[in-house]
PDB file of C-alpha atoms in Angstrom:
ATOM      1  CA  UNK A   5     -22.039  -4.607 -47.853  1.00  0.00           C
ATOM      2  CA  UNK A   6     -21.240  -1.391 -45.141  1.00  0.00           C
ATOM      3  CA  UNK A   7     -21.605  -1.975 -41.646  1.00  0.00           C
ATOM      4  CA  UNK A   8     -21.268   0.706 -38.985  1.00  0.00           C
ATOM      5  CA  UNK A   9     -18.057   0.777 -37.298  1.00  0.00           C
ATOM      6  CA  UNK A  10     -16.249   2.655 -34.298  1.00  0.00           C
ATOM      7  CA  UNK A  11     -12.864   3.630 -34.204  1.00  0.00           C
ATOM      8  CA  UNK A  12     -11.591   4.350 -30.332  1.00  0.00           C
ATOM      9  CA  UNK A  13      -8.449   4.930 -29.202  1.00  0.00           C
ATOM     10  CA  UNK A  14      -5.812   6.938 -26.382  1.00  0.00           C
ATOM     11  CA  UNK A  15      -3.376   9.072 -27.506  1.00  0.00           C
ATOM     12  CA  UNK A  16      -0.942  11.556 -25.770  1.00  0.00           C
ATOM     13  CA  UNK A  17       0.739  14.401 -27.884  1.00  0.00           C
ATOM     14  CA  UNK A  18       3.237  16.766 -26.943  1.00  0.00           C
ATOM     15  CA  UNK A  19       2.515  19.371 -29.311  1.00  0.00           C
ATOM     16  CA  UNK A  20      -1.066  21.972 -28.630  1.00  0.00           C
ATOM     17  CA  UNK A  21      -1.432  22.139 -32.648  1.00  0.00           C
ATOM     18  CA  UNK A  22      -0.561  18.474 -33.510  1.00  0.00           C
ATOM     19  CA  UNK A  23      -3.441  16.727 -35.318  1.00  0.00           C
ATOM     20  CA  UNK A  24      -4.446  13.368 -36.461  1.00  0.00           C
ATOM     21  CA  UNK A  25      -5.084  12.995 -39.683  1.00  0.00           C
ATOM     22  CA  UNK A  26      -6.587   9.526 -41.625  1.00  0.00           C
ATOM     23  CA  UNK A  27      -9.005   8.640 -44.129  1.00  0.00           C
ATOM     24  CA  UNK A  28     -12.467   6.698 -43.319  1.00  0.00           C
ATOM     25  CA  UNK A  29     -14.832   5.867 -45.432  1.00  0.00           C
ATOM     26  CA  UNK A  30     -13.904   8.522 -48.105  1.00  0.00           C
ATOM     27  CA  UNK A  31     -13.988  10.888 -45.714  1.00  0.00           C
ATOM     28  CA  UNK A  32     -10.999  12.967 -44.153  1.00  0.00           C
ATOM     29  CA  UNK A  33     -10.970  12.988 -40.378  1.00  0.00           C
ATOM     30  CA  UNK A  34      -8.972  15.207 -38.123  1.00  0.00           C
ATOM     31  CA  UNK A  35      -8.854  14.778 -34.384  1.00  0.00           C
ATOM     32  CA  UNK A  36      -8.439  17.679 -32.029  1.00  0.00           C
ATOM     33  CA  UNK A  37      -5.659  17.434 -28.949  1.00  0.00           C
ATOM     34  CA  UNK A  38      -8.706  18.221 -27.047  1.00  0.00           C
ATOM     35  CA  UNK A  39     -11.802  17.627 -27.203  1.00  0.00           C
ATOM     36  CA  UNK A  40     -14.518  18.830 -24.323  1.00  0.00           C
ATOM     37  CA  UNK A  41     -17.506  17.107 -25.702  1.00  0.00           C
ATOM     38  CA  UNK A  42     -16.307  13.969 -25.725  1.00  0.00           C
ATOM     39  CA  UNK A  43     -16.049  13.100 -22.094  1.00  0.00           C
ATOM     40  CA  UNK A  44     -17.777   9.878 -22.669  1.00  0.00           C
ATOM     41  CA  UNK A  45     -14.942   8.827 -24.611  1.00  0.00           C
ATOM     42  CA  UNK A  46     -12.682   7.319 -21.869  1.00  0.00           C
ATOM     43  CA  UNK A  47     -16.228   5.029 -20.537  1.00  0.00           C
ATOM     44  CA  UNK A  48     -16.774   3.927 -24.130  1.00  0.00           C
ATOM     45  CA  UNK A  49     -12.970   2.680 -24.200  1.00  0.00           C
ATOM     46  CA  UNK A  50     -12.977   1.052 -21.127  1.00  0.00           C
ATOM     47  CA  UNK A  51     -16.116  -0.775 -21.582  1.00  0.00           C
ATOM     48  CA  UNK A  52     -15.259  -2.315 -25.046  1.00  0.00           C
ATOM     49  CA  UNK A  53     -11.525  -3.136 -22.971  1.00  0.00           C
ATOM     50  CA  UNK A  54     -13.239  -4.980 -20.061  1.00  0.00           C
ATOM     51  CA  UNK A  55     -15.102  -6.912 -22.429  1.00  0.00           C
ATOM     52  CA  UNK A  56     -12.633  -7.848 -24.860  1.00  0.00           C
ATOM     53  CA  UNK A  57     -10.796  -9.476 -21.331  1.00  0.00           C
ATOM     54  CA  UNK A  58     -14.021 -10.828 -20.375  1.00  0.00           C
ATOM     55  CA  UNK A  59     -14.045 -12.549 -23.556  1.00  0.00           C
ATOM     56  CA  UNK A  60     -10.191 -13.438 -23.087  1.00  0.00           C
ATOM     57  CA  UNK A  61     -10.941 -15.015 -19.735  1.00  0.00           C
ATOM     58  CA  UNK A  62     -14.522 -17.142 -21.308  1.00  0.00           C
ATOM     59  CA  UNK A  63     -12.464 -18.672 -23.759  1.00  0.00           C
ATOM     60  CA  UNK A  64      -9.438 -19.661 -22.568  1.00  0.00           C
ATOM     61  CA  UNK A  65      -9.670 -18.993 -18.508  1.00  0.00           C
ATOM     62  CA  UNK A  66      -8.466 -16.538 -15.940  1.00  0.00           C
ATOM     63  CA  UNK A  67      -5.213 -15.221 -15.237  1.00  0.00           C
ATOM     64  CA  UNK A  68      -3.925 -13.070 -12.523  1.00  0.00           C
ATOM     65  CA  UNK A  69      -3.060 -10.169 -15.406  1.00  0.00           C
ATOM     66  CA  UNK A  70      -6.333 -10.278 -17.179  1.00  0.00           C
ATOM     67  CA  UNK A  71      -8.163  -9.939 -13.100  1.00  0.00           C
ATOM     68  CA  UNK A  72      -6.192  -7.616 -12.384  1.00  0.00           C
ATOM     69  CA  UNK A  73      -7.101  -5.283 -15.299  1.00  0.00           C
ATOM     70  CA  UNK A  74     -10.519  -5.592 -14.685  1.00  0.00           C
ATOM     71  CA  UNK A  75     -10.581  -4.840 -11.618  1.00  0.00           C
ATOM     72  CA  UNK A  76      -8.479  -1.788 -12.115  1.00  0.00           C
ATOM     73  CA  UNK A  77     -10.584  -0.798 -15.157  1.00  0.00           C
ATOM     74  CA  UNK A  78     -13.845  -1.214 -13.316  1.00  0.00           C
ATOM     75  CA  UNK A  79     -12.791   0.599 -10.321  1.00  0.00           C
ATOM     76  CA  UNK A  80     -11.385   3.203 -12.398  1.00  0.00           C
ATOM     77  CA  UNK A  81     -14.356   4.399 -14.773  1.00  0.00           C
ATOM     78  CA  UNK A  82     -16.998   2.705 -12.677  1.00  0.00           C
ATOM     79  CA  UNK A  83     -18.132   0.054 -14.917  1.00  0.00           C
ATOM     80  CA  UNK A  84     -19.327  -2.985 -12.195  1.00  0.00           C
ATOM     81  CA  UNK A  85     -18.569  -6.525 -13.535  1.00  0.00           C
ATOM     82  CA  UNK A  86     -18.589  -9.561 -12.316  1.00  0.00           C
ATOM     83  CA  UNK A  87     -15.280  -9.428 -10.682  1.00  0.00           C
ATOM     84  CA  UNK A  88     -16.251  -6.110  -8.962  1.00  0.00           C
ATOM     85  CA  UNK A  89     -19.928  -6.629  -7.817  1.00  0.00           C
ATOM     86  CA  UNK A  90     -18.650  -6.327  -4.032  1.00  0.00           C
ATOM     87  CA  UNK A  91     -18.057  -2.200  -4.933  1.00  0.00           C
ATOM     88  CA  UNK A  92     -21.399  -1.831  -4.969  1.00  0.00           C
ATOM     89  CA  UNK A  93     -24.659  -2.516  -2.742  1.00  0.00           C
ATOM     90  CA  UNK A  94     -25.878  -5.502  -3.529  1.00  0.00           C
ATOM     91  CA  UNK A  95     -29.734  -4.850  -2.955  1.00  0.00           C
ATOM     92  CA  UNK A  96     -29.691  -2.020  -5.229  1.00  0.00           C
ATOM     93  CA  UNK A  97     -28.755  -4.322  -8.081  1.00  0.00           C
ATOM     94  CA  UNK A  98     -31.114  -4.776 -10.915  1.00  0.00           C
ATOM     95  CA  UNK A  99     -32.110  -8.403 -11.442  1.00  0.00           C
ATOM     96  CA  UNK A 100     -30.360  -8.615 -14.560  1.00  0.00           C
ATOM     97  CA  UNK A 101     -27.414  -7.765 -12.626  1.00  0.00           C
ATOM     98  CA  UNK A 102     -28.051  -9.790  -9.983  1.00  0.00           C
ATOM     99  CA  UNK A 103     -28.500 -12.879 -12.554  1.00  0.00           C
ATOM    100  CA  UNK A 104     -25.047 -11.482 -14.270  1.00  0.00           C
ATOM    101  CA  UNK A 105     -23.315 -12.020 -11.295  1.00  0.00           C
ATOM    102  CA  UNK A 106     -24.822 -15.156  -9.645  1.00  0.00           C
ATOM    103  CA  UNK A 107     -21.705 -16.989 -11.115  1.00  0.00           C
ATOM    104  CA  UNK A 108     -19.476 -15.904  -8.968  1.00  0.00           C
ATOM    105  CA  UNK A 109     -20.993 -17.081  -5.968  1.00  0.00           C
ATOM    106  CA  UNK A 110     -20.697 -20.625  -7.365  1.00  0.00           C
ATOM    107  CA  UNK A 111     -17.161 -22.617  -6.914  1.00  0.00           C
ATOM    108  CA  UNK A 112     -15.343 -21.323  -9.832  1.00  0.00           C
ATOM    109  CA  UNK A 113     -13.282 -24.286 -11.831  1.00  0.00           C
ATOM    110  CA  UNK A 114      -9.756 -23.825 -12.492  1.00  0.00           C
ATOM    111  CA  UNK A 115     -10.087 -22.276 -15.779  1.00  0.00           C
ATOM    112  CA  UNK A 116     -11.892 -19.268 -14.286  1.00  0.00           C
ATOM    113  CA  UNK A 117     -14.661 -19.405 -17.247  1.00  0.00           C
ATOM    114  CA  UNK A 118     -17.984 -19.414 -14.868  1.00  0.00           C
ATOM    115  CA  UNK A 119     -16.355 -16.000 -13.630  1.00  0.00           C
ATOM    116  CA  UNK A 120     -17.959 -14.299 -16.546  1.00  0.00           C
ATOM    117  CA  UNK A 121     -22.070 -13.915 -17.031  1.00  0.00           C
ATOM    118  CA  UNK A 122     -21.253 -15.500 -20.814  1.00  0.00           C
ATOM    119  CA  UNK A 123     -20.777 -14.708 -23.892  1.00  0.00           C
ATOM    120  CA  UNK A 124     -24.026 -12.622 -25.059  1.00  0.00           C
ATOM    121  CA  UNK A 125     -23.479 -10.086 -21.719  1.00  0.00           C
ATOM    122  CA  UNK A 126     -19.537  -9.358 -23.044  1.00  0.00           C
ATOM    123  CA  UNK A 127     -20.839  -9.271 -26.310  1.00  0.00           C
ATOM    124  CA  UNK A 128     -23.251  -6.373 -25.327  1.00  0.00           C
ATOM    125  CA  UNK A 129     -21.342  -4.273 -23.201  1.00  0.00           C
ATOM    126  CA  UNK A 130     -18.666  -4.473 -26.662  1.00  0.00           C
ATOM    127  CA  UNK A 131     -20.724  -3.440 -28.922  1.00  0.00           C
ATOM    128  CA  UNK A 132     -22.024  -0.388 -27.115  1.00  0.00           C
ATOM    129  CA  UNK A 133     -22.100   2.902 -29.246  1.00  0.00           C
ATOM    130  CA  UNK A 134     -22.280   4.449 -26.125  1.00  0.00           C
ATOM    131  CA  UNK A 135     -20.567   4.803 -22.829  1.00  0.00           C
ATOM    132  CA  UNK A 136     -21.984   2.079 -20.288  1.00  0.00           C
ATOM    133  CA  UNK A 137     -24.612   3.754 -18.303  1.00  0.00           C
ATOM    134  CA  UNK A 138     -23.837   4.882 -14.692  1.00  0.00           C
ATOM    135  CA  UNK A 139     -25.352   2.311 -11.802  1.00  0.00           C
ATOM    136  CA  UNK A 140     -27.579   4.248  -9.092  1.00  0.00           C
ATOM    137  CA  UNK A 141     -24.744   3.238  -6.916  1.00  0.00           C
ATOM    138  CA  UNK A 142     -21.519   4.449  -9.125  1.00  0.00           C
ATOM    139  CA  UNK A 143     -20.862   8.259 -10.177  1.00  0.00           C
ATOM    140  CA  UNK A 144     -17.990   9.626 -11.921  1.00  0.00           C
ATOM    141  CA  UNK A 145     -17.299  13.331 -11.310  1.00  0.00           C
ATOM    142  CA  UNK A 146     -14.432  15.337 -13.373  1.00  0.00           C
ATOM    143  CA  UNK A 147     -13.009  11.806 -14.318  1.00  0.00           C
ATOM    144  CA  UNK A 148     -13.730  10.573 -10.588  1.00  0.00           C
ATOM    145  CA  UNK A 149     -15.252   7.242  -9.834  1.00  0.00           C
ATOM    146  CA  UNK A 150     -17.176   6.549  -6.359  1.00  0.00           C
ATOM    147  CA  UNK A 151     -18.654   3.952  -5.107  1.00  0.00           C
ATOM    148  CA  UNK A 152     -22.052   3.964  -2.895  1.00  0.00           C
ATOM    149  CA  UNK A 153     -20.774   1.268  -0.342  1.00  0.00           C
ATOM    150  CA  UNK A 154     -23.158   1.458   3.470  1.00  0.00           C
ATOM    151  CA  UNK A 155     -24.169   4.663   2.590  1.00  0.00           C
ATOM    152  CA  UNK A 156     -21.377   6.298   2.111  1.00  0.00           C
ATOM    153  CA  UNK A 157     -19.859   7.478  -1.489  1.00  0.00           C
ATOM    154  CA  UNK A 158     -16.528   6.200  -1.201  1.00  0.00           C
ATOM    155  CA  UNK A 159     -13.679   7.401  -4.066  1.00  0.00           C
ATOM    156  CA  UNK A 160     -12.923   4.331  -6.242  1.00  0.00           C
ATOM    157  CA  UNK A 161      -8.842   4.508  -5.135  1.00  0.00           C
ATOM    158  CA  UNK A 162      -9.418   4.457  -1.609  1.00  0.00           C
ATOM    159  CA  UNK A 163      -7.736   1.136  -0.067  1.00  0.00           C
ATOM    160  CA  UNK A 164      -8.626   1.935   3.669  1.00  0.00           C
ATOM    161  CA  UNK A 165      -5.898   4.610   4.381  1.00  0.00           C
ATOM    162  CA  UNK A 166      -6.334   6.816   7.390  1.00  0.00           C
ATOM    163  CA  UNK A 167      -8.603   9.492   7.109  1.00  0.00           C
ATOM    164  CA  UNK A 168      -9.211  12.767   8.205  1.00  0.00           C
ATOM    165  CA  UNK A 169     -12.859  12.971   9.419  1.00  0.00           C
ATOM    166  CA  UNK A 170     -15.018  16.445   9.025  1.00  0.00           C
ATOM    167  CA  UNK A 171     -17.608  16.557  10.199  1.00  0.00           C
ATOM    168  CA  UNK A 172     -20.627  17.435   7.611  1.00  0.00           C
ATOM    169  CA  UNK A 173     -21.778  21.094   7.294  1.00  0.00           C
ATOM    170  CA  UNK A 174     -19.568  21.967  10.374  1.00  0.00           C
ATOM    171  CA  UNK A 175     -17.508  25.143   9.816  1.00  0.00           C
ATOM    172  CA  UNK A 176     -14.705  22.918   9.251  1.00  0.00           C
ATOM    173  CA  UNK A 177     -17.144  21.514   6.267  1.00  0.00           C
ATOM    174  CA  UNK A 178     -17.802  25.094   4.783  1.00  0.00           C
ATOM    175  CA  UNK A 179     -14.117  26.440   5.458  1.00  0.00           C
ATOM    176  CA  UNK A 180     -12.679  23.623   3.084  1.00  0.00           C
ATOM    177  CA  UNK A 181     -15.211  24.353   0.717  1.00  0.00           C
ATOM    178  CA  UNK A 182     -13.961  27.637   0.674  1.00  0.00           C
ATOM    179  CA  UNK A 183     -10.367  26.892   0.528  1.00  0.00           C
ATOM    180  CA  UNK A 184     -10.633  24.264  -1.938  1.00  0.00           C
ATOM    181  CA  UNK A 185     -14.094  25.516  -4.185  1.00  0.00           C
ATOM    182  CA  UNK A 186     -13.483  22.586  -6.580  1.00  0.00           C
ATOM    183  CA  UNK A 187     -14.423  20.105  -3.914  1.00  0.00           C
ATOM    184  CA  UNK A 188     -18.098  21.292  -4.485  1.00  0.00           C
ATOM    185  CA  UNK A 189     -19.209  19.158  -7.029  1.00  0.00           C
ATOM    186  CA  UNK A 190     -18.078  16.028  -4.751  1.00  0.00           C
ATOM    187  CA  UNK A 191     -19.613  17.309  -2.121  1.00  0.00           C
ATOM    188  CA  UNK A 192     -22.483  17.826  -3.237  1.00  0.00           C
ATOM    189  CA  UNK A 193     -23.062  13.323  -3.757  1.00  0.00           C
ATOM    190  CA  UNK A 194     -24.266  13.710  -0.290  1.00  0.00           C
ATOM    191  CA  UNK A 195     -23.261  14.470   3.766  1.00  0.00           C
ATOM    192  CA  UNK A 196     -21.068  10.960   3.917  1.00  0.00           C
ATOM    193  CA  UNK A 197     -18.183  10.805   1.827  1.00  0.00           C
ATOM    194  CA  UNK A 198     -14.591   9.926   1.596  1.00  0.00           C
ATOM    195  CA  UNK A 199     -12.229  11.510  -1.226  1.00  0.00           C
ATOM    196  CA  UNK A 200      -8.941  12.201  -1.751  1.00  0.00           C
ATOM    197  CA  UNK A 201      -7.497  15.979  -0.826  1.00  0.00           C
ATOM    198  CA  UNK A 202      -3.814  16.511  -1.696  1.00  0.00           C
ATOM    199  CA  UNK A 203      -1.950  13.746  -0.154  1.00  0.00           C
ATOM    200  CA  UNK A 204      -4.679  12.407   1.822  1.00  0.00           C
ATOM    201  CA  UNK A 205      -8.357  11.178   2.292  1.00  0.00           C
ATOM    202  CA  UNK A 206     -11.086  13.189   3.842  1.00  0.00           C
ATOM    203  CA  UNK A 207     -14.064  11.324   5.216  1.00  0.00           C
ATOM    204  CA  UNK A 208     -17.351  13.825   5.775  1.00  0.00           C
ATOM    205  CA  UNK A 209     -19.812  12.487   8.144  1.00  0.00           C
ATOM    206  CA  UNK A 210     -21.478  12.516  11.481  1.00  0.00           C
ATOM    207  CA  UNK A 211     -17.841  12.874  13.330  1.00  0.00           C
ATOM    208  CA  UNK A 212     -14.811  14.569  13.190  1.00  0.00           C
ATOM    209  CA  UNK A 213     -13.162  18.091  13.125  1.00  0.00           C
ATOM    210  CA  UNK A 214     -15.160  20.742  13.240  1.00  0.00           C
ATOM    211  CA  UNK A 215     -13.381  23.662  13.663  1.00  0.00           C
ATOM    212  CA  UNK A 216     -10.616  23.774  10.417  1.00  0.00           C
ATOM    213  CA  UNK A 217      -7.355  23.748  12.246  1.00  0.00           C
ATOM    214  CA  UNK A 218      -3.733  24.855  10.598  1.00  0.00           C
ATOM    215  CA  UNK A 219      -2.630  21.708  11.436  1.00  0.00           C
ATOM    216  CA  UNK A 220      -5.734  20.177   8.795  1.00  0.00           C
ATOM    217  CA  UNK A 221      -4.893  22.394   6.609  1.00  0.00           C
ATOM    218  CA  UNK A 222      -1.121  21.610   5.768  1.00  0.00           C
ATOM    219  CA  UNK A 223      -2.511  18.173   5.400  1.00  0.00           C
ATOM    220  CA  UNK A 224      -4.842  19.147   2.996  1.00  0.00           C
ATOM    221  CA  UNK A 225      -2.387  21.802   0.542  1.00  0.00           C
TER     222      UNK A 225
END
């Protein structure tokens, strides 16, 4: 009997022309240093990873560690479980979300287990072929997570730092645009946002600088 099956894993090499080489199925497969349609790739991985430590914590409870990684995970590539339902807006959860994550508001018992929707929902998001679909309130951009949190898209490894506030479509707005062209596709999520620019955060909104001083820009190269 053949079943389907999905081979996923990270790798780092050193060498441009190095190659992977295996057999599958009576097939020779070679994998490519780089590869630039397979962006899904990293989701894919993360979402069978945060459900294999879903499952971890269902059967034999939670651990700081196994939290921990979720968190990070989810944060990282966007994929809301329940241990990071308060990243997103909670009234533009679908119901089966909503359902998913009505555990946690109950006391959870020592063992952790009611943390997790139960086994069927982990045993779904691991056997997706697929990278986990994107939430209305979750976009990743050029391997970027944010978070839609009151309105504003807010990058997914922003612990409330200090900003520094621009004000939206301000020549201050347009002159960073022009200094820093990549920022486009970020700004483009909408006239509120907070990212990271260099070595610090940038918040675009209703306040802040208008007028791109030097002393914004050294903070900013």
């Amino acid at each position: 009997m053949r079943t389907n099956s999905a081979l996923i894993f990270k790798f780092c090499l050193s060498m441009p022309r190095s190659l992977l080489r295996g057999s599958l199925l009576d097939a020779i497969r070679e994998f490519p240093e780089l590869s630039l349609d397979a962006d899904f790739l990293p989701r894919l991985w993360a979402g069978r990873k945060i459900a294999y430590l879903l499952d971890q914590i269902r059967l034999y409870g939670e651990n700081e560690e196994l939290v921990d990684t979720i968190v990070s995970l989810s944060k990282r590539y966007g994929i809301i479980t329940p241990y990071t339902s308060f990243l997103v807006e909670e009234e533009s959860l679908s119901a089966d979300q909503m359902a998913q994550m009505l555990p946690q508001a109950a006391a959870a018992p020592p063992s952790g287990k009611q943390a997790v929707a139960g086994a069927s929902s982990v045993r779904s998001l691991a056997e997706e072929e697929a990278a986990p679909p994107e939430e209305e309130t979750v976009r990743t951009i050029d391997d970027r997570t944010f978070f839609l949190k009151d309105g504003v898209w807010v990058e997914s490894t922003y612990a409330d730092e200090e900003t520094v506030k621009i004000v939206a479509f301000s020549p201050a707005y347009f002159d960073l645009l022009a200094m820093k062209p990549e920022l486009a596709p970020f700004f483009a999520l909408g006239d509120r946002l907070i990212l990271k620019v260099g070595a610090v955060y940038i918040e675009i909104g209703p306040e802040g600088a208008k007028v791109l001083t030097s002393e914004i820009k050294e903070q900013l190269e």
